[in-house]
Tab-separated table of C-alpha atoms in Angstrom:
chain	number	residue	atom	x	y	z
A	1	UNK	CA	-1.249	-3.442	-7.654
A	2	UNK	CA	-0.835	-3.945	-11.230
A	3	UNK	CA	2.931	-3.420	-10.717
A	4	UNK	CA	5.014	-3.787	-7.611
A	5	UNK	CA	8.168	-5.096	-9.359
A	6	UNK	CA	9.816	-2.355	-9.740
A	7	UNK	CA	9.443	-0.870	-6.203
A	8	UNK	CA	10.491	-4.573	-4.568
A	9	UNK	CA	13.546	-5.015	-6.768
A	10	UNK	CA	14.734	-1.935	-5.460
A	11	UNK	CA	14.064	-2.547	-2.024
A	12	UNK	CA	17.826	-4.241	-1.784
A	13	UNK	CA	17.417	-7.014	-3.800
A	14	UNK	CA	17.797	-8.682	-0.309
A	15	UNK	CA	15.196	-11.221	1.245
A	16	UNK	CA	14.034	-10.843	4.729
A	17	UNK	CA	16.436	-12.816	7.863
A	18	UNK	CA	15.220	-14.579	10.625
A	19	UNK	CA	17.316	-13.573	13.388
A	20	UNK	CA	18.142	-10.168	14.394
A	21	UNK	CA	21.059	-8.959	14.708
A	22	UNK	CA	22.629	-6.610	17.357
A	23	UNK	CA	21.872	-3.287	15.873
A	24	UNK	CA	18.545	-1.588	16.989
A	25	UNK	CA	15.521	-1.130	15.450
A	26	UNK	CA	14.269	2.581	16.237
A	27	UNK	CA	10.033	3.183	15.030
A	28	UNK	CA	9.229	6.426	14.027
A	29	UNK	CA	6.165	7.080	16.019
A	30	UNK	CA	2.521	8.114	14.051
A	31	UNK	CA	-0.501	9.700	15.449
A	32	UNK	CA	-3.797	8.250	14.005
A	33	UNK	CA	-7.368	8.373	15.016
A	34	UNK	CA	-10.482	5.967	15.373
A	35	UNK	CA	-13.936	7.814	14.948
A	36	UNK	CA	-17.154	6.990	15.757
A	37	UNK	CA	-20.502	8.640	15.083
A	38	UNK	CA	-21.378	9.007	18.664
A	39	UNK	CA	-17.616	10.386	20.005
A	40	UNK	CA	-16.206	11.865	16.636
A	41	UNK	CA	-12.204	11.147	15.975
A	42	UNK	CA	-10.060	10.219	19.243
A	43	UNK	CA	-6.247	10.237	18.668
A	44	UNK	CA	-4.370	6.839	19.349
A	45	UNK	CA	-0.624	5.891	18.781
A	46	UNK	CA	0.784	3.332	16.156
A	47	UNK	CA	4.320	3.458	15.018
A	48	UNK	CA	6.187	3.002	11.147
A	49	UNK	CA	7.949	-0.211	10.127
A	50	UNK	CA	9.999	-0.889	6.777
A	51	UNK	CA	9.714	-3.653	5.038
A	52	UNK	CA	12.283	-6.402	6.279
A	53	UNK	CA	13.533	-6.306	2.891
A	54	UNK	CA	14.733	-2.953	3.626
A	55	UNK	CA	16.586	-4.208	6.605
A	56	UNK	CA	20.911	-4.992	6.570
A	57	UNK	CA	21.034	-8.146	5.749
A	58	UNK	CA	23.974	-11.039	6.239
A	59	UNK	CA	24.836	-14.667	6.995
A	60	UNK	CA	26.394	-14.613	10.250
A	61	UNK	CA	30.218	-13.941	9.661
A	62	UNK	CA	30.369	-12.239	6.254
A	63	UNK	CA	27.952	-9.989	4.209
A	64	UNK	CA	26.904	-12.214	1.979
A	65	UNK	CA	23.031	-12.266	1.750
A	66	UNK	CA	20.125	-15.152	2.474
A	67	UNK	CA	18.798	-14.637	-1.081
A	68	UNK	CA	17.818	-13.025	-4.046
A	69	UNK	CA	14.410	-11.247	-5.058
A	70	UNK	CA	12.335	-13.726	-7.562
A	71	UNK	CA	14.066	-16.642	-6.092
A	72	UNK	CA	14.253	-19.312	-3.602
A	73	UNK	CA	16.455	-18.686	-0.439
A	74	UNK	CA	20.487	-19.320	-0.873
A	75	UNK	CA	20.838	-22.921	-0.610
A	76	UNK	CA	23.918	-22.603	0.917
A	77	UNK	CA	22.466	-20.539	4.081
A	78	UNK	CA	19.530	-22.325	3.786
A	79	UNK	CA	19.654	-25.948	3.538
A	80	UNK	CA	16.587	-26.021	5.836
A	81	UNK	CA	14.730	-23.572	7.809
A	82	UNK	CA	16.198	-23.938	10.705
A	83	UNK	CA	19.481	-22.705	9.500
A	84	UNK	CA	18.146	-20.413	7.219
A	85	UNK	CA	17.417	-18.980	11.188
A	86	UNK	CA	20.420	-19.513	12.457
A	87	UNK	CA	22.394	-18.591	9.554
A	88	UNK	CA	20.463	-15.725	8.225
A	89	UNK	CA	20.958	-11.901	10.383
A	90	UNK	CA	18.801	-9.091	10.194
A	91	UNK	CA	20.000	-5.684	11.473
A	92	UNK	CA	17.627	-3.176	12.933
A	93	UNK	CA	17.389	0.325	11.510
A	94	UNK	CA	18.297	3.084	14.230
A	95	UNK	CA	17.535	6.146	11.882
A	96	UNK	CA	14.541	5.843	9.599
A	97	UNK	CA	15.439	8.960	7.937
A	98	UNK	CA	18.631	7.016	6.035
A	99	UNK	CA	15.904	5.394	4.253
A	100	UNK	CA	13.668	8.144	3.261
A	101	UNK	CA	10.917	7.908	5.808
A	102	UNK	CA	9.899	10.801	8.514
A	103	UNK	CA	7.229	11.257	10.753
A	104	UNK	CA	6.096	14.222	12.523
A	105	UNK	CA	2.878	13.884	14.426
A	106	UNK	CA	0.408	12.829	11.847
A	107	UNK	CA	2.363	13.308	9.392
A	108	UNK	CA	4.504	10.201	7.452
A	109	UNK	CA	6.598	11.358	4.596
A	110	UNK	CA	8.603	9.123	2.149
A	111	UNK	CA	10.253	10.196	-0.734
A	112	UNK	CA	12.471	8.070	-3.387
A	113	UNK	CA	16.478	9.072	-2.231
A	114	UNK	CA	17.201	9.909	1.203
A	115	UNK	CA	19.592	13.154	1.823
A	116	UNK	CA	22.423	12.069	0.658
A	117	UNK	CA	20.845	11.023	-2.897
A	118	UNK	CA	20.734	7.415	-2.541
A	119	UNK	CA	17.852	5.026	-4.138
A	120	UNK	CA	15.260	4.126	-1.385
A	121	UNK	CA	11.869	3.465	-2.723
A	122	UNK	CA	10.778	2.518	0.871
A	123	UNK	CA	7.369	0.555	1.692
A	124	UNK	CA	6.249	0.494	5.142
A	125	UNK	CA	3.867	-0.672	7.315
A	126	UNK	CA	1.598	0.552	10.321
A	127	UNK	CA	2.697	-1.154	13.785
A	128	UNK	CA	-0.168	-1.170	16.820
A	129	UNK	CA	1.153	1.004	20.208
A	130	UNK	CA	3.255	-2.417	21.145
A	131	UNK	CA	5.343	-1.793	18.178
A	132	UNK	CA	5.444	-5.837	18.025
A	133	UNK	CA	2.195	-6.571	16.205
A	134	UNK	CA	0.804	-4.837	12.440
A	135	UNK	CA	-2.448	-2.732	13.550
A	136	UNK	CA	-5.051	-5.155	12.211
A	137	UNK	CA	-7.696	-2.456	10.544
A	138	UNK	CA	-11.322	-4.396	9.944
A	139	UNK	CA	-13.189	-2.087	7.312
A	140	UNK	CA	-16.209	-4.000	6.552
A	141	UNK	CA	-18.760	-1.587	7.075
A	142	UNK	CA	-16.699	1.358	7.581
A	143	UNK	CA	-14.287	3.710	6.315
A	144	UNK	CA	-11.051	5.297	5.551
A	145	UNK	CA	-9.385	8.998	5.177
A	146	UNK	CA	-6.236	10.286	5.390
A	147	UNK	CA	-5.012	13.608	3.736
A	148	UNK	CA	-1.965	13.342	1.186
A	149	UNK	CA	0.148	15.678	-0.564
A	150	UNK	CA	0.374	14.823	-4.369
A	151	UNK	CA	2.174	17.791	-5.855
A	152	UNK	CA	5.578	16.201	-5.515
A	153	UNK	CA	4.752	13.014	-7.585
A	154	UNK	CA	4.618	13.720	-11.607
A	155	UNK	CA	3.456	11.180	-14.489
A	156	UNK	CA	5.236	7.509	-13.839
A	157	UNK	CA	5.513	7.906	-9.711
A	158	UNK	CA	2.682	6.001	-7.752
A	159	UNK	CA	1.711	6.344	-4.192
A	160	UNK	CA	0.448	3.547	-3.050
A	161	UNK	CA	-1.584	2.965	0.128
A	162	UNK	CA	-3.500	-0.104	0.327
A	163	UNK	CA	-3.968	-3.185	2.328
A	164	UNK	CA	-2.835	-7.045	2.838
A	165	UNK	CA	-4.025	-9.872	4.702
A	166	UNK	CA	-0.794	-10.114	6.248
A	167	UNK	CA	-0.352	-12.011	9.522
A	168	UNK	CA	-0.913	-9.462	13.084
A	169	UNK	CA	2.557	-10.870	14.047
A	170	UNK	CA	4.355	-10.854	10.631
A	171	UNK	CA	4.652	-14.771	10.506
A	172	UNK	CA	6.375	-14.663	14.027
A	173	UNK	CA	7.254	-17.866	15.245
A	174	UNK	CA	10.630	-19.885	16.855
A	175	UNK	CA	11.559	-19.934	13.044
A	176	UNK	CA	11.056	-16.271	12.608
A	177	UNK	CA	11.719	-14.220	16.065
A	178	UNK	CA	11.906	-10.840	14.683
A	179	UNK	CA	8.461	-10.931	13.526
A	180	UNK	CA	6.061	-7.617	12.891
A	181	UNK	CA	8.877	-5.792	14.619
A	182	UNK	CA	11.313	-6.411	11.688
A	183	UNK	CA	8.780	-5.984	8.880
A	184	UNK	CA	7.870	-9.639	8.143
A	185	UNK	CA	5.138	-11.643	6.378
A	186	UNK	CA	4.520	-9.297	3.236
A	187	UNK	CA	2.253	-10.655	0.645
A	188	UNK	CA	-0.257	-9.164	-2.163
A	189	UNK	CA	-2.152	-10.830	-4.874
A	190	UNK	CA	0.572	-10.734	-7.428
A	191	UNK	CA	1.701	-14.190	-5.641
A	192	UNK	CA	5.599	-12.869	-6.014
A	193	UNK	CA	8.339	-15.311	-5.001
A	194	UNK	CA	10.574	-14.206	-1.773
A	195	UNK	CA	13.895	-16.243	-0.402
A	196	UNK	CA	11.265	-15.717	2.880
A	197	UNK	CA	7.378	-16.159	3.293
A	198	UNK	CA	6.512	-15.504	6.766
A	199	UNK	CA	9.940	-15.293	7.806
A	200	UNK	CA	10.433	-18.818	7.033
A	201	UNK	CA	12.927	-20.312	4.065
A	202	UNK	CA	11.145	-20.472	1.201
A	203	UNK	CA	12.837	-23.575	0.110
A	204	UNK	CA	11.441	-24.397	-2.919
A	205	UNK	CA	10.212	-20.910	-4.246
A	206	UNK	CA	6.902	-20.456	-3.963
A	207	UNK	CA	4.877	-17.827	-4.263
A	208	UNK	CA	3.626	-15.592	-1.563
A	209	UNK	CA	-0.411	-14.441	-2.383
A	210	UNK	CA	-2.816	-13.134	0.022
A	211	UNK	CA	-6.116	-10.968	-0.669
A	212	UNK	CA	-5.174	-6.957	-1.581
A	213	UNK	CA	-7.155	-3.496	-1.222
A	214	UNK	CA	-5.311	-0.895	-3.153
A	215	UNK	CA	-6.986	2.136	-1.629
A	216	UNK	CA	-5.102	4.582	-3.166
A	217	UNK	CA	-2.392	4.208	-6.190
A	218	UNK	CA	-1.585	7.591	-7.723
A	219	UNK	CA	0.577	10.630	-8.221
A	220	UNK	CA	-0.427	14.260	-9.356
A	221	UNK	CA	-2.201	13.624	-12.742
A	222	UNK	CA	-4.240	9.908	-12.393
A	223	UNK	CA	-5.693	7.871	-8.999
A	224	UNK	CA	-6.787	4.164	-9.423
A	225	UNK	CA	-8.822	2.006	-6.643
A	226	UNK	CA	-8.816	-1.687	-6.828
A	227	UNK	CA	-9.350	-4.432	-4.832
A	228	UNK	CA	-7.317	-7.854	-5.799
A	229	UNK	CA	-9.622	-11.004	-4.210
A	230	UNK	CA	-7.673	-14.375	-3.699
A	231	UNK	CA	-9.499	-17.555	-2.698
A	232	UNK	CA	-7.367	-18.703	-0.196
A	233	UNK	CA	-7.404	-16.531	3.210
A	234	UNK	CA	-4.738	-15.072	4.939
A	235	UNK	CA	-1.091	-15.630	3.676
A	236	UNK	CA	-0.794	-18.591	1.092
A	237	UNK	CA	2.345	-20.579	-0.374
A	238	UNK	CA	1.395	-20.528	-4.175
A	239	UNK	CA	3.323	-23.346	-6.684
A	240	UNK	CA	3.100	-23.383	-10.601
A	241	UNK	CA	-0.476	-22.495	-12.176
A	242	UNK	CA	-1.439	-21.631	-8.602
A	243	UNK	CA	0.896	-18.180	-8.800
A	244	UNK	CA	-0.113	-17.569	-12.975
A	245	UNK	CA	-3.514	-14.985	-13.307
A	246	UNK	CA	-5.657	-17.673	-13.751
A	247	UNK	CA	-4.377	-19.361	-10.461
A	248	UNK	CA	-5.643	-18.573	-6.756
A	249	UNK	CA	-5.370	-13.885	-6.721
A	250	UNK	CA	-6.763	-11.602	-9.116
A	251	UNK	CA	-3.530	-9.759	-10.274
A	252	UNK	CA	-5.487	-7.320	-12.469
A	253	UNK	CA	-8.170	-6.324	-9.539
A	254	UNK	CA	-11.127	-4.150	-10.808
A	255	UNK	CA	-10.255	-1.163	-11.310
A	256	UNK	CA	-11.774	2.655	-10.636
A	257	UNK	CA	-10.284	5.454	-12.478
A	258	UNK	CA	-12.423	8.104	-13.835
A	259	UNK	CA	-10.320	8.427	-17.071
A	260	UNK	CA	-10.920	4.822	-17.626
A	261	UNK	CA	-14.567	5.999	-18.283
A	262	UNK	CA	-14.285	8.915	-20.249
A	263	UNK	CA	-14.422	11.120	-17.347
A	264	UNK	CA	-11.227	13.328	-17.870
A	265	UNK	CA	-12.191	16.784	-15.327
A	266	UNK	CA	-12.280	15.146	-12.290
A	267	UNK	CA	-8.729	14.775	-10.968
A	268	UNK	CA	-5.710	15.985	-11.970
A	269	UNK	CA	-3.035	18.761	-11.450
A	270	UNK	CA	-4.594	22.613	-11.869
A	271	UNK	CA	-7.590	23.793	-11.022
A	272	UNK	CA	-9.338	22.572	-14.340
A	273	UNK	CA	-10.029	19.660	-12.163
A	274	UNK	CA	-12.387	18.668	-9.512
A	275	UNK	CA	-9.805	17.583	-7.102
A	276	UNK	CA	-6.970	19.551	-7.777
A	277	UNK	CA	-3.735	18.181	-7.173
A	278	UNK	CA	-1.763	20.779	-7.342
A	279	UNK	CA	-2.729	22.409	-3.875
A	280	UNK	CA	-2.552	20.107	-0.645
A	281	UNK	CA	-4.084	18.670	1.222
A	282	UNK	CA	-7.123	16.564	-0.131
A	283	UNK	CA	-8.725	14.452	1.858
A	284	UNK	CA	-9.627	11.054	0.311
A	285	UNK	CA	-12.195	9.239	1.659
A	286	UNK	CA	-13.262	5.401	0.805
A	287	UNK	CA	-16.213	3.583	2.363
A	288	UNK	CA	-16.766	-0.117	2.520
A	289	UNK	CA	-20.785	-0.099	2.948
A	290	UNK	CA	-21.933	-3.353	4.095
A	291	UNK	CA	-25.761	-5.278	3.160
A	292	UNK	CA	-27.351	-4.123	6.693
A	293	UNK	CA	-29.309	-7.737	6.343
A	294	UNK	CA	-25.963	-9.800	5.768
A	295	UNK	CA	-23.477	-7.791	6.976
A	296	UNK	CA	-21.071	-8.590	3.290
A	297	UNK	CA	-19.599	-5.650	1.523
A	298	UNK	CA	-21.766	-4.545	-1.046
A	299	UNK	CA	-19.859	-1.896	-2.612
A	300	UNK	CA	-16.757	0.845	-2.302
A	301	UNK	CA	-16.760	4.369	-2.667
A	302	UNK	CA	-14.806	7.157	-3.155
A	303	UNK	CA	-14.858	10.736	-2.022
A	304	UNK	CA	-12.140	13.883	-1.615
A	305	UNK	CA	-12.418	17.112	0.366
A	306	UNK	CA	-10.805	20.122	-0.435
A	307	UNK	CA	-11.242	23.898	0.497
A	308	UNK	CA	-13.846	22.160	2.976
A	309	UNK	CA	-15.697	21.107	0.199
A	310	UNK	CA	-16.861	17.484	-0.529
A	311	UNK	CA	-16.663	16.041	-3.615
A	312	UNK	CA	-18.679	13.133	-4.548
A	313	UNK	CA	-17.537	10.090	-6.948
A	314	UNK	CA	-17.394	10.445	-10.267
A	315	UNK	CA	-20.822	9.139	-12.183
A	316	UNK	CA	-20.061	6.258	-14.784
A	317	UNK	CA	-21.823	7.717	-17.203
A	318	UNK	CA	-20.492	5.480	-20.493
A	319	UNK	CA	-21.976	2.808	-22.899
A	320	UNK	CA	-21.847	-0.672	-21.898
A	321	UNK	CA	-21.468	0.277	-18.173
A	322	UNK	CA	-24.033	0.622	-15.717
A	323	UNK	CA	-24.644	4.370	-14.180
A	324	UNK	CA	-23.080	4.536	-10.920
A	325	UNK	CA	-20.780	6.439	-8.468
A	326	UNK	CA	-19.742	3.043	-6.436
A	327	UNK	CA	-17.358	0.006	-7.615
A	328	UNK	CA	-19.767	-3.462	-6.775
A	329	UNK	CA	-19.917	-6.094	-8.969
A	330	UNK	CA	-22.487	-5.301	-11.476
A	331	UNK	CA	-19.991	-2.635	-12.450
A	332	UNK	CA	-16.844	-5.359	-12.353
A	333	UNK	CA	-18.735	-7.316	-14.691
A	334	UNK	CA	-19.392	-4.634	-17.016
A	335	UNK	CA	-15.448	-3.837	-16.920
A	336	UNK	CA	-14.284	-6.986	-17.808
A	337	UNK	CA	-12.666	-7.973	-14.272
A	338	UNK	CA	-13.629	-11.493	-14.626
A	339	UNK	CA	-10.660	-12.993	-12.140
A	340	UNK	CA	-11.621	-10.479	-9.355
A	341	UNK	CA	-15.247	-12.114	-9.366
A	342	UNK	CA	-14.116	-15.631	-10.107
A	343	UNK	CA	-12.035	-15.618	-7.051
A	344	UNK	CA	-15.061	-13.947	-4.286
A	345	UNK	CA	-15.878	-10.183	-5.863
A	346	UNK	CA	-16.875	-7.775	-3.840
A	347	UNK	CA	-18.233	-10.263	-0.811
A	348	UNK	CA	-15.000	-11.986	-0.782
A	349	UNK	CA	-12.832	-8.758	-0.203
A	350	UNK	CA	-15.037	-8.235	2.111
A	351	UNK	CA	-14.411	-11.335	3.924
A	352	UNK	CA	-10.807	-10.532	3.804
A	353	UNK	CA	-11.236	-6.738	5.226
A	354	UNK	CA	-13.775	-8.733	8.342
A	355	UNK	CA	-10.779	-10.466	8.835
A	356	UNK	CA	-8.683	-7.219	9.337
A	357	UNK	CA	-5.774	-6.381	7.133
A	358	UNK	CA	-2.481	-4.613	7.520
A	359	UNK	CA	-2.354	-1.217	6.075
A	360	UNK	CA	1.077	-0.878	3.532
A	361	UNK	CA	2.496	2.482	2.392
A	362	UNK	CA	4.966	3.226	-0.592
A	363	UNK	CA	6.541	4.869	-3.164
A	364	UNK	CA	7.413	3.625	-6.331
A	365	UNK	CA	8.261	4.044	-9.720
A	366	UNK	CA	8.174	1.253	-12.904
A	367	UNK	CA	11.924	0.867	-14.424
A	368	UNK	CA	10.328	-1.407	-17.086
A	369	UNK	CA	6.705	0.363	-18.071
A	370	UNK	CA	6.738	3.778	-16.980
A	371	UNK	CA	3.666	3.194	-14.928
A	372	UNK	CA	1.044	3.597	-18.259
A	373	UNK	CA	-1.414	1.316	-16.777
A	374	UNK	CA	-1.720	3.759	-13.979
A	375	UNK	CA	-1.795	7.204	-15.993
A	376	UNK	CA	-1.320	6.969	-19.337
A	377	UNK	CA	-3.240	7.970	-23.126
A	378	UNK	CA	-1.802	4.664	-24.156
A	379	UNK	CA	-3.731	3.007	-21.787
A	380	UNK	CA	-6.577	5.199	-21.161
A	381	UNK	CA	-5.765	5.346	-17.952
A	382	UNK	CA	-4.524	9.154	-17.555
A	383	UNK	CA	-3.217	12.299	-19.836
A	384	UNK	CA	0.621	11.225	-19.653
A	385	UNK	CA	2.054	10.150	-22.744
A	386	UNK	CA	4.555	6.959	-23.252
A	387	UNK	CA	7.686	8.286	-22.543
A	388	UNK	CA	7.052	10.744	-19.564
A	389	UNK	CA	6.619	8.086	-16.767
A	390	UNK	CA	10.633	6.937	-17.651
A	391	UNK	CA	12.166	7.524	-14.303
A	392	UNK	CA	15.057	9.027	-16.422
A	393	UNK	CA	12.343	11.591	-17.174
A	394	UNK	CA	10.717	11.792	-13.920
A	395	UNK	CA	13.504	13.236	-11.937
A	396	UNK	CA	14.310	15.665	-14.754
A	397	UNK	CA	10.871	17.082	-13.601
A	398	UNK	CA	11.124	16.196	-9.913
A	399	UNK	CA	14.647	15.769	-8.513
A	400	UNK	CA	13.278	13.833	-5.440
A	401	UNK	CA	9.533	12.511	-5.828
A	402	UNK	CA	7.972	12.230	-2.361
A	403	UNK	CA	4.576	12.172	-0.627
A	404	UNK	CA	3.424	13.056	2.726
A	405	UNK	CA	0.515	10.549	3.945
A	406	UNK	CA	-1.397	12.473	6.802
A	407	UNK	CA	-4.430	11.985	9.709
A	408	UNK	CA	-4.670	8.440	9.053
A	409	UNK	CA	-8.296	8.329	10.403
A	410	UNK	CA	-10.755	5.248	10.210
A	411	UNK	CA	-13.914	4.137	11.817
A	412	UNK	CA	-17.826	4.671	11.469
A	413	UNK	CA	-19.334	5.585	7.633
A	414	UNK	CA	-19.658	9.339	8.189
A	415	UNK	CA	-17.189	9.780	11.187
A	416	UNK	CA	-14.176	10.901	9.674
A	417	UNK	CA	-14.627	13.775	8.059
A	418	UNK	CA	-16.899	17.100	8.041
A	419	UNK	CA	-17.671	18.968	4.581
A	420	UNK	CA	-16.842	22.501	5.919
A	421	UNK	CA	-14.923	21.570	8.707
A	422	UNK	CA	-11.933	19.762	8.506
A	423	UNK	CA	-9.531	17.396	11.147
A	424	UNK	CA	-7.326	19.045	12.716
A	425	UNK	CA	-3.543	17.757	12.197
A	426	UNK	CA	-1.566	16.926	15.037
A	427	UNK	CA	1.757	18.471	14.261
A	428	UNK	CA	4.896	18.422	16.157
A	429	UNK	CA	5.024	15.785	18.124
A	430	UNK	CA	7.660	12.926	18.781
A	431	UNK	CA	8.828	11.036	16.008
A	432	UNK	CA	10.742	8.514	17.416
């Protein structure tokens, strides 16, 4: 993401323990699907996890915490990792709800305050059926589609769903017991610093980078895809020019935004607009063709449904750009993403979606630039102007921002959705 500040700082300010504590740690239950071409969509059960940052945390026999966000772990706690283990308790979460986050069948909603109007800004991730491992999704070659429900998120929100080459296990090790389970092991391309990296003490601040597919970062007026390469696979501990832009990720990532080419009808909120916003659901698809003789991604695509109809990616049709409805690297190049294709380009994030990455959901707003790379005129990005993305302003228009993330579906190019006939939702069911 081109901004994930905001959302972490307000995620507690607190870095992840190592031990859990004695409260429990209740999953909300979610009902997905894998699809094939041969068998169509089959339902299968995963289950919602916050972000351990999001977890009570304490040293054992007070409340003060293991660490602050941008820095090293307390050096008082954590001398060495093994205290930092000992010393360092995480509590588990009985009622997701406290922290803005609901399932119901297919259904995951997460909104910015919970009920009684406190600041959440939650980030989750998807647990497999154990509920003690991430559900490792390997895309090469296939694709994605959910439905979401954009009307509640106005200029300055983003809702993000994308991808990390986090750990199947969250990091989980002697060190760090709680694991997946507790929400361990984040990392992205922006190469933050965390008082944990896999759960362990990060003693002497470094970085935590890993490769990134932001599949979906929008609200009701702008969408941006972009994938963030790194050259170093799974979860690396970046130090000094190693964490900057030029170091090991692409922070930038190559972006695809139709207002970013001049193409200013296609998504937005009214029905001036291809993909209308305003009325729910759409269903977003993105594919991850692969070269049939190499089997490396060669490109990724975006599609919608709506009113059963599909709609087909925008057409780059600009100077200086080459004519196309995919993002691949001949249309990087053109863009200027120079850092996404020194560090692997399209092949590389394919490599890193071969060797399966853990799907991350959020909601998020940018205290310090009102989300304008995302969706502003100042930026070219969108039709919001400078001041509108202030969350000041943002919950003068929308008193609680959410969005409802729905029929997580993913599988064989061409499974997961029908033109004309769409999936049904599975509604109703257990959330816990």
């Amino acid at each position: 993401m081109a901004s994930k500040l905001s959302l972490l700082t307000a995620l507690l300010g607190l870095a992840n323990a190592q031990r859990p504590g004695s409260t429990p740690e209740v999953h909300p239950k979610l009902i997905t699907s894998r699809c094939t071409l041969k068998d169509g969509c089959k339902p299968a059960t995963n289950y919602i996890v916050l972000d351990s940052l999001a977890h009570p945390l304490h040293q054992k026999g007070n409340n003060f915490n293991c660490g602050d966000w941008g820095q090293a772990a307390n050096a008082t706690a954590c001398p060495d990792v093994e205290s930092c283990r000992d010393n360092c308790i995480m509590e588990g979460i009985p009622d997701y709800s406290k922290h803005a986050v609901t399932t119901s069948g297919s259904d995951l909603k997460i909104t910015m305050f919970n009920d009684d109007g406190n600041f959440i800004s939650p980030r989750v991730y998807l647990l497999d059926e154990t509920e003690h491992k991430y559900e490792m999704l390997h895309l090469t070659g296939q694709e994605f589609t959910f439905e979401v429900d954009a009307r509640k998120l106005p200029c300055g929100m983003n809702s993000a769903l994308y991808l990390s080459e986090m750990e199947a296990e969250g990091g989980k090790s002697d060190i760090n017991p709680g694991g997946a389970y507790y929400g361990t092991g984040y990392c992205d391309a922006q190469c933050f610093t965390t008082p944990f990296i896999n759960g362990v003490g990060n003693l002497d601040g470094k970085g935590s980078c890993c490769n990134e597919m932001d599949i979906w970062e929008a609200n009701s007026r702008a969408t941006h895809v972009a994938p963030h390469t790194c050259n170093k696979p799974g979860v690396y501990l970046c130090e000094g020019e190693e964490c900057t832009s030029t170091g090991v990720c692409d922070k930038p990532g190559c972006g695809w935004n139709p207002y970013r080419v001049n193409i200013t009808d296609y998504y937005g909120n009214s029905d001036d607009f291809k993909v209308d916003t305003s009325r729910s659901p759409i269903t977003v698809i993105t594919q991850f063709p692969a070269d049939p003789a190499t089997g490396k991604l060669k490109a990724i695509k975006r599609m919608y449904v709506q009113d059963g109809k599909l709609i087909k990616a925008h057409e780059v049709d600009m100077p200086g750009l080459p004519k196309t409805n995919v993002m691949d690297d001949e249309f990087c190049a053109a863009t200027g993403a120079e850092h996404y294709l020194r560090l692997g380009g399209t092949v590389g994030m394919g490599e890193s979606l071969s060797r399966g990455m853990v799907l991350a959901m959020s909601i998020w707003w940018d205290e310090g630039g009102n989300m304008k790379w995302l969706d502003s005129i100042e930026s070219g990005a969108g039709p919001c102007n400078a001041t509108e993305g202030a969350p000041s302003f943002i919950t003068t228009v929308e008193k609680n921002p959410e969005v409802t993330y729905s029929n997580l579906r993913w599988g064989d190019i061409g499974s997961t959705f029908q033109a004309g006939c769409a999936v049904k939702r599975r509604r109703g069911l257990s959330s816990n």
